[in-house]
Coordinates of C-alpha atoms and ligand atoms in Angstrom, one line a residue:
M927 CA 78.5 64.2 38.5
F928 CA 81.8 64.8 37.3
A929 CA 84.1 67.5 38.5
K930 CA 86.0 69.6 35.3
P931 CA 89.4 68.4 35.0
R932 CA 91.8 70.7 36.9
D933 CA 94.1 73.1 35.0
V934 CA 97.8 72.4 36.0
D935 CA 101.7 73.4 34.5
L936 CA 102.7 69.9 33.7
R937 CA 102.1 65.9 33.8
I938 CA 105.0 63.5 33.6
D939 CA 103.8 59.9 33.0
A940 CA 106.4 57.5 33.4
R941 CA 106.8 53.6 33.7
Y942 CA 108.1 53.6 37.2
V943 CA 107.8 56.1 40.3
M944 CA 110.0 55.6 43.0
P945 CA 108.2 57.9 45.6
V946 CA 111.1 57.0 48.3
E947 CA 108.5 57.5 50.9
P948 CA 106.6 55.3 50.8
A949 CA 109.3 52.7 49.7
G950 CA 108.5 51.1 46.5
V951 CA 107.9 51.6 43.1
L952 CA 104.6 52.6 41.5
E953 CA 104.2 51.4 37.8
D954 CA 102.8 53.5 35.0
H955 CA 101.6 56.5 37.1
A956 CA 101.5 59.9 36.3
L957 CA 103.4 63.0 38.4
V958 CA 101.3 66.2 38.1
V959 CA 103.0 69.5 38.8
D960 CA 101.5 72.7 39.4
A961 CA 102.9 76.1 40.2
G962 CA 106.4 74.4 40.8
K963 CA 104.9 71.6 43.7
I964 CA 103.9 68.1 43.1
A965 CA 100.1 68.1 42.7
A966 CA 99.6 64.4 42.7
I967 CA 100.9 60.8 41.9
V968 CA 98.1 58.8 40.2
P969 CA 97.8 56.4 37.7
R970 CA 97.7 57.5 34.2
A971 CA 94.0 56.7 33.6
D972 CA 93.2 59.2 36.6
A973 CA 95.4 61.9 35.4
E974 CA 93.4 61.8 32.3
R975 CA 90.3 62.3 33.6
D976 CA 91.1 64.8 36.3
Y977 CA 93.8 67.1 35.0
R978 CA 94.4 69.3 32.0
P979 CA 98.2 70.0 31.7
A980 CA 99.8 73.0 29.5
Q981 CA 102.5 70.4 29.1
H982 CA 102.6 66.8 29.0
V983 CA 105.9 64.9 29.1
E984 CA 105.8 61.1 28.0
L985 CA 108.7 58.7 29.3
A986 CA 107.4 55.2 28.5
D987 CA 110.9 53.4 28.9
H988 CA 112.0 56.3 32.5
A989 CA 111.8 55.8 36.0
L990 CA 111.0 58.8 38.0
I991 CA 113.2 59.6 41.3
P992 CA 113.1 62.4 43.5
G993 CA 116.1 64.9 42.5
L994 CA 119.3 63.5 43.7
V995 CA 121.0 65.6 47.1
N996 CA 124.6 65.8 47.0
A997 CA 125.3 66.4 50.7
H998 CA 129.0 67.7 50.4
T999 CA 130.6 69.4 48.1
H1000 CA 133.3 72.2 47.0
A1001 CA 132.0 72.6 43.7
A1002 CA 134.1 75.5 42.6
M1003 CA 137.1 73.2 43.0
T1004 CA 135.8 71.6 40.2
L1005 CA 138.3 73.5 38.2
L1006 CA 141.2 71.4 40.0
R1007 CA 139.9 68.0 38.7
G1008 CA 142.6 65.7 38.3
I1009 CA 145.2 68.3 39.0
A1010 CA 147.0 66.1 42.0
D1011 CA 145.9 62.6 41.8
D1012 CA 147.0 59.7 44.2
L1013 CA 148.3 61.3 47.0
P1014 CA 147.5 61.4 51.0
L1015 CA 145.1 64.1 52.1
A1016 CA 147.6 66.0 54.3
A1017 CA 150.3 65.9 51.0
W1018 CA 147.4 66.8 48.3
L1019 CA 146.2 69.5 50.2
E1020 CA 149.5 71.2 51.8
T1021 CA 151.5 70.6 48.6
H1022 CA 149.1 71.1 45.9
I1023 CA 145.6 72.4 46.7
W1024 CA 146.2 74.8 49.3
P1025 CA 149.1 77.0 47.1
R1026 CA 146.8 77.3 44.0
E1027 CA 143.6 77.9 46.2
R1028 CA 146.3 81.2 47.5
R1029 CA 147.2 82.0 44.6
F1030 CA 144.3 81.5 42.3
V1031 CA 140.9 81.5 44.0
S1032 CA 138.5 84.6 43.2
P1033 CA 135.2 85.6 42.8
E1034 CA 135.6 84.4 38.9
F1035 CA 137.3 81.2 40.0
V1036 CA 134.3 80.5 42.6
H1037 CA 131.7 81.5 39.9
D1038 CA 133.1 79.8 36.9
G1039 CA 134.0 76.5 38.6
T1040 CA 130.7 76.2 40.7
L1041 CA 129.1 77.0 37.1
L1042 CA 130.9 73.9 35.8
G1043 CA 130.2 71.5 39.0
A1044 CA 126.6 72.6 38.7
A1045 CA 126.4 71.8 35.4
E1046 CA 127.8 68.3 36.0
M1047 CA 125.6 67.7 39.1
L1048 CA 122.4 68.7 37.3
L1049 CA 123.3 66.1 34.5
S1050 CA 124.0 63.7 36.9
G1051 CA 120.5 63.8 38.0
I1052 CA 121.2 65.9 41.6
T1053 CA 119.0 68.6 41.9
C1054 CA 120.0 70.0 45.6
C1055 CA 123.9 70.1 46.8
N1056 CA 125.7 71.5 50.0
D1057 CA 128.4 73.3 49.0
M1058 CA 131.4 74.7 51.2
Y1059 CA 133.9 77.1 49.7
F1060 CA 135.2 80.7 49.5
H1061 CA 133.2 83.4 48.2
P1062 CA 130.0 81.9 48.3
E1063 CA 128.5 84.9 47.1
D1064 CA 130.0 84.0 43.8
A1065 CA 128.7 80.2 44.0
A1066 CA 125.2 81.8 44.6
R1067 CA 125.3 83.6 41.5
A1068 CA 126.3 80.3 39.6
Y1069 CA 123.8 78.3 41.3
E1070 CA 121.2 80.9 40.2
Q1071 CA 122.4 80.9 37.0
A1072 CA 122.0 77.2 36.8
G1073 CA 118.6 77.1 38.6
M1074 CA 119.8 74.6 41.1
R1075 CA 118.9 74.3 44.4
A1076 CA 121.7 74.5 47.1
M1077 CA 122.6 75.1 50.5
L1078 CA 125.8 77.3 50.9
G1079 CA 128.3 77.2 54.0
R1080 CA 129.9 80.1 54.8
P1081 CA 133.7 79.3 55.1
I1082 CA 135.2 79.9 58.4
L1083 CA 138.8 79.2 59.0
D1084 CA 141.4 80.7 62.0
V1085 CA 144.0 80.4 59.2
P1086 CA 144.4 84.1 57.0
T1087 CA 143.7 83.3 53.5
P1088 CA 143.1 86.2 50.4
Y1089 CA 139.4 85.4 51.1
A1090 CA 139.4 86.6 54.4
A1091 CA 142.0 87.5 57.0
D1092 CA 140.7 86.2 60.3
A1093 CA 137.5 84.7 61.8
D1094 CA 136.1 88.2 62.2
A1095 CA 136.5 88.6 58.6
Y1096 CA 135.2 85.4 57.6
L1097 CA 132.2 85.5 59.6
A1098 CA 131.0 89.0 58.0
R1099 CA 131.7 88.1 54.7
G1100 CA 129.7 85.2 55.2
F1101 CA 126.9 87.0 56.9
A1102 CA 127.2 89.7 53.9
A1103 CA 126.5 86.8 51.2
R1104 CA 123.5 85.6 53.1
D1105 CA 121.9 89.0 53.2
A1106 CA 122.5 89.3 49.6
F1107 CA 120.7 86.3 48.5
K1108 CA 118.4 85.8 51.5
Q1109 CA 115.3 86.3 48.9
S1110 CA 116.6 83.5 46.4
P1111 CA 114.1 80.5 46.6
R1112 CA 116.5 78.0 45.9
L1113 CA 119.4 79.1 47.9
S1114 CA 120.2 78.5 51.6
F1115 CA 123.0 79.0 54.0
S1116 CA 124.7 77.6 56.9
L1117 CA 127.9 77.8 58.7
A1118 CA 130.7 76.0 57.7
P1119 CA 133.7 76.0 60.0
H1120 CA 136.4 73.9 57.7
A1121 CA 137.5 71.2 60.4
P1122 CA 138.5 70.8 64.3
Y1123 CA 142.0 71.2 63.3
T1124 CA 141.8 74.4 61.1
V1125 CA 139.3 76.2 63.9
G1126 CA 140.3 76.9 67.3
D1127 CA 138.1 76.9 70.5
A1128 CA 137.2 80.4 70.6
T1129 CA 136.0 80.6 67.0
W1130 CA 134.0 77.3 67.7
E1131 CA 132.4 78.8 70.5
R1132 CA 131.3 82.0 68.7
V1133 CA 129.8 79.8 65.5
V1134 CA 128.1 78.2 68.0
V1135 CA 126.4 81.2 69.4
Y1136 CA 125.8 82.3 66.0
A1137 CA 123.8 78.9 65.0
R1138 CA 121.9 78.9 67.9
Q1139 CA 121.0 82.5 67.4
L1140 CA 119.9 82.6 63.7
D1141 CA 118.9 78.8 63.8
L1142 CA 121.5 77.6 61.3
S1143 CA 123.0 74.4 60.4
I1144 CA 126.5 73.9 61.3
Q1145 CA 128.8 71.9 58.8
T1146 CA 132.1 70.9 59.0
H1147 CA 134.8 68.1 57.9
V1148 CA 135.5 66.0 61.0
A1149 CA 137.1 62.6 61.7
E1150 CA 138.3 62.2 58.2
T1151 CA 141.6 60.8 59.1
R1152 CA 143.3 58.9 61.8
R1153 CA 146.2 61.4 61.9
E1154 CA 143.3 64.1 62.4
V1155 CA 142.2 62.1 65.5
D1156 CA 145.3 61.0 67.1
E1157 CA 146.4 64.7 67.2
S1158 CA 143.3 65.6 68.6
L1159 CA 143.9 63.1 71.3
A1160 CA 147.5 64.5 71.8
T1161 CA 146.5 67.9 71.9
H1162 CA 143.1 68.1 73.4
H1163 CA 142.6 64.8 74.9
Q1164 CA 139.6 64.2 73.0
T1165 CA 138.6 62.9 69.8
P1166 CA 137.5 65.8 67.4
L1167 CA 134.0 64.9 67.9
A1168 CA 133.8 64.8 71.5
R1169 CA 135.6 68.0 71.8
L1170 CA 133.0 69.6 69.5
D1171 CA 130.4 68.4 71.5
R1172 CA 132.1 70.0 74.7
L1173 CA 132.1 73.1 72.7
G1174 CA 128.2 73.0 72.0
A1175 CA 128.4 72.5 68.4
T1176 CA 126.6 69.1 68.3
G1177 CA 122.7 68.6 67.8
P1178 CA 120.2 68.0 65.3
N1179 CA 121.6 71.1 63.3
F1180 CA 125.0 69.7 63.5
I1181 CA 126.2 67.9 60.0
A1182 CA 129.2 65.9 60.6
I1183 CA 130.6 65.4 57.1
H1184 CA 133.4 62.5 56.6
A1185 CA 132.9 60.8 60.1
V1186 CA 135.5 57.9 59.2
H1187 CA 137.1 57.1 62.6
L1188 CA 134.8 57.1 65.3
D1189 CA 134.8 55.4 68.3
A1190 CA 131.8 54.0 70.7
H1191 CA 131.6 57.1 72.4
D1192 CA 131.6 59.1 69.5
I1193 CA 128.7 57.1 68.0
D1194 CA 126.7 57.1 71.2
L1195 CA 127.2 61.3 70.9
L1196 CA 125.9 61.4 67.3
V1197 CA 123.1 59.3 68.6
A1198 CA 122.0 61.2 71.5
Q1199 CA 122.6 64.5 69.6
G1200 CA 120.6 63.6 66.7
C1201 CA 123.5 64.8 64.4
H1202 CA 123.6 64.1 60.7
V1203 CA 126.4 62.4 58.7
V1204 CA 127.5 62.7 55.3
H1205 CA 129.3 59.6 54.2
C1206 CA 131.8 60.4 51.2
A1207 CA 132.7 56.9 49.6
G1208 CA 134.1 57.2 46.9
S1209 CA 136.8 60.8 48.6
N1210 CA 137.5 58.4 51.5
M1211 CA 138.9 55.8 49.0
K1212 CA 140.6 57.6 47.0
L1213 CA 142.6 59.7 49.9
A1214 CA 142.8 56.2 51.8
S1215 CA 140.9 57.8 54.8
G1216 CA 139.4 54.8 55.9
I1217 CA 135.8 53.4 55.8
A1218 CA 133.2 55.1 57.6
P1219 CA 130.9 52.9 60.1
V1220 CA 127.5 53.5 58.0
S1221 CA 125.8 50.1 58.8
A1222 CA 126.4 50.5 62.3
L1223 CA 125.3 54.1 62.2
L1224 CA 122.1 53.3 60.5
E1225 CA 121.1 50.8 62.6
R1226 CA 121.6 53.2 65.8
G1227 CA 119.2 55.4 63.7
V1228 CA 121.7 58.1 62.7
N1229 CA 120.6 59.9 59.2
V1230 CA 123.3 59.3 56.9
A1231 CA 123.7 61.4 53.7
L1232 CA 125.6 61.1 50.9
G1233 CA 128.1 63.7 49.6
T1234 CA 130.8 63.6 46.4
D1235 CA 133.3 65.9 48.2
G1236 CA 134.9 68.2 45.7
A1237 CA 135.8 66.9 42.4
A1238 CA 139.6 67.5 43.2
S1239 CA 139.4 64.4 45.6
N1240 CA 137.2 62.2 44.1
N1241 CA 137.0 63.3 40.6
R1242 CA 133.2 63.1 39.7
L1243 CA 130.3 64.9 40.9
D1244 CA 127.8 61.6 40.8
V1245 CA 125.4 60.8 43.7
L1246 CA 124.6 57.3 41.6
D1247 CA 128.1 56.4 41.7
E1248 CA 128.4 57.4 45.4
M1249 CA 125.1 55.3 46.1
R1250 CA 127.3 52.2 43.9
L1251 CA 130.6 52.8 46.4
A1252 CA 128.5 53.4 49.4
G1253 CA 126.7 49.9 48.8
L1254 CA 130.0 48.1 47.9
L1255 CA 132.0 49.5 50.9
A1256 CA 129.7 48.7 53.3
K1257 CA 129.5 45.1 52.0
V1258 CA 133.1 45.1 52.1
A1259 CA 133.5 46.2 55.3
T1260 CA 131.0 44.3 57.3
G1261 CA 131.6 41.0 55.6
D1262 CA 127.5 41.1 55.0
A1263 CA 125.8 41.1 51.3
A1264 CA 122.4 42.5 52.7
T1265 CA 123.7 45.7 54.3
L1266 CA 122.7 49.0 52.7
P1267 CA 120.6 47.4 49.8
A1268 CA 119.6 49.5 46.6
H1269 CA 116.3 50.9 48.5
T1270 CA 118.6 52.0 51.5
L1271 CA 121.0 53.5 48.9
L1272 CA 118.4 55.6 47.2
R1273 CA 116.8 56.9 50.6
L1274 CA 120.3 57.8 51.5
A1275 CA 120.9 59.7 48.1
T1276 CA 117.6 61.5 48.6
L1277 CA 115.7 62.1 51.6
G1278 CA 118.6 61.4 53.9
G1279 CA 120.9 64.4 52.3
A1280 CA 117.1 66.7 52.3
Q1281 CA 116.7 65.8 56.0
A1282 CA 120.6 66.6 56.8
L1283 CA 119.9 70.1 55.0
G1284 CA 116.6 70.7 57.0
L1285 CA 114.8 70.7 53.5
D1286 CA 112.8 67.5 53.9
A1287 CA 109.8 69.1 54.3
H1288 CA 110.3 70.6 50.6
I1289 CA 112.1 68.1 49.0
G1290 CA 113.6 64.5 49.2
S1291 CA 110.7 62.3 48.2
L1292 CA 108.0 62.4 45.6
Q1293 CA 104.9 63.3 47.7
S1294 CA 102.1 65.7 47.0
G1295 CA 102.7 69.0 48.3
K1296 CA 106.6 68.9 48.1
D1297 CA 108.7 70.7 45.7
A1298 CA 108.9 69.1 42.2
D1299 CA 112.6 68.2 42.2
I1300 CA 112.5 65.3 39.8
T1301 CA 115.2 63.2 38.1
A1302 CA 114.2 60.7 34.9
L1303 CA 116.4 57.8 34.2
R1304 CA 115.8 56.0 31.0
L1305 CA 116.0 52.2 31.8
A1306 CA 115.4 50.9 28.4
D1307 CA 119.1 50.0 27.0
V1308 CA 121.6 47.6 26.7
E1309 CA 123.1 48.5 29.9
T1310 CA 119.9 48.2 32.0
L1311 CA 118.2 45.9 30.5
P1312 CA 116.6 43.0 31.5
L1313 CA 114.9 45.0 34.4
Y1314 CA 113.6 43.0 36.9
D1315 CA 113.9 45.1 39.9
P1316 CA 114.0 48.8 39.0
V1317 CA 115.3 50.3 42.5
S1318 CA 118.1 47.8 42.4
Q1319 CA 118.7 48.7 38.9
L1320 CA 120.0 52.2 39.9
P1321 CA 123.2 51.4 42.1
N1322 CA 124.0 48.5 40.5
A1323 CA 123.4 48.9 36.4
A1324 CA 122.7 52.3 35.8
G1325 CA 124.6 55.3 35.7
R1326 CA 124.3 59.1 35.3
E1327 CA 124.6 58.8 31.6
H1328 CA 121.0 57.3 31.9
V1329 CA 119.9 60.6 33.2
T1330 CA 117.7 62.1 30.5
D1331 CA 115.3 65.0 32.3
V1332 CA 115.4 66.8 35.2
W1333 CA 113.0 69.4 37.1
I1334 CA 113.9 71.9 39.9
A1335 CA 110.4 73.4 41.3
G1336 CA 108.6 72.2 38.1
E1337 CA 111.3 73.9 36.0
R1338 CA 113.0 71.8 33.2
V1339 CA 116.3 72.5 33.7
V1340 CA 117.6 68.9 31.8
E1341 CA 115.7 68.2 28.7
S1342 CA 116.8 65.3 27.1
R1343 CA 120.3 65.2 28.2
R1344 CA 120.9 69.2 27.3
L1345 CA 121.2 72.0 30.0
T1346 CA 118.2 74.3 29.4
R1347 CA 119.8 77.5 31.7
I1348 CA 123.7 77.0 31.2
D1349 CA 125.2 77.8 27.6
S1350 CA 127.8 74.9 27.4
P1351 CA 129.7 75.9 24.4
S1352 CA 130.8 79.0 26.5
L1353 CA 131.3 76.9 29.8
L1354 CA 133.6 74.8 28.3
A1355 CA 135.7 77.2 26.5
R1356 CA 135.9 79.3 29.9
T1357 CA 137.0 75.8 31.6
K1358 CA 139.8 75.6 29.2
A1359 CA 140.8 79.1 29.6
W1360 CA 141.2 78.1 33.5
Q1361 CA 143.0 74.8 33.0
A1362 CA 145.9 76.4 31.1
R1363 CA 145.9 79.1 33.8
L1364 CA 146.2 76.7 36.7
A1365 CA 148.5 73.9 35.1
Ligands
ZN2858 ZN1 135.2 68.3 51.6

């Protein structure tokens, strides 16, 4: 007796499928999608027999990977890409970025910049990002328009900006943004105190109370520069991370962004509290911030994700590039060519990011029952042949120009390198208009 083929929405046949969990590569398999979720990953012959898809996509020269997760960015800052390069962090922020933000950042700036960033991320195979910027409600509008998954960090500072006058106002605006978009299936929200040095103890304590009561993640830039650590030791007699631990901020919902300058006690804290670290190799190198101890963190079992940071300090929202940079940087830092091999980098760029964002039950690997967030890369061109090891090819030879198709919750948001939801000519025209104003 044979069961009738099951009607499903989509079947994608690919030369290689890399589920990430379990590790390894499946050859000549089909990924079956129904109602936005992965229904099965099976050999093509089985798919032929068992499923009747409404749509069938044949990607004979491609690899399918889980959608890449960019675990730290400020997408609206894409409008500031390249406006002030080759400067140390403090001078870059204080002389070039903060003055322009005070003058120009508005709902329109955030919407247009975030849409530009989302477009770039989608074309780079990134299906989910962790954003942190002013006006998160306008970023949310842009992500909804792009069809992209995003966690929005509600910004919190103790310094006044045109967005909010004090910590109360930041918190109130952040909660209003979450309330406005809480039904949006691809969006989630976290608390994003900017950094230990821009947020005082009293505000941190309030953030911790809200995070506990509402079960929200806390994400913050921490231990990014040597100067930050030295000033914290002088003022608080503790490292930035030890201070946040004293204030109750650390735990499995704590996302430590950068975490470059850690001492042994800081690493013990991250391990004991089950915190997540977002490694931003490109940004750390460009701003000469230092080298995060990623190999040591992974050896101790800390979950590490990859982030691009904002395009003003990188200058590309490109997680495939971050995989390559993270691998090379770790090898140079440890003197060990075997550290951070390709399959580890792929895991950090997908499941590591999903775990940091608390979304690993839904995304981060290609598994039945998870949301169908899928990136397809063509690996049959001059730059990617010969092909002996498809996983190794991703960080070491392929680039985002090889991303051809992207699905989010089963919806094809990039088709043969074309954005399906975003009108590219009008996006480019708006970006040029912003360039004229910001220059
Ligand atoms: Zn950042």
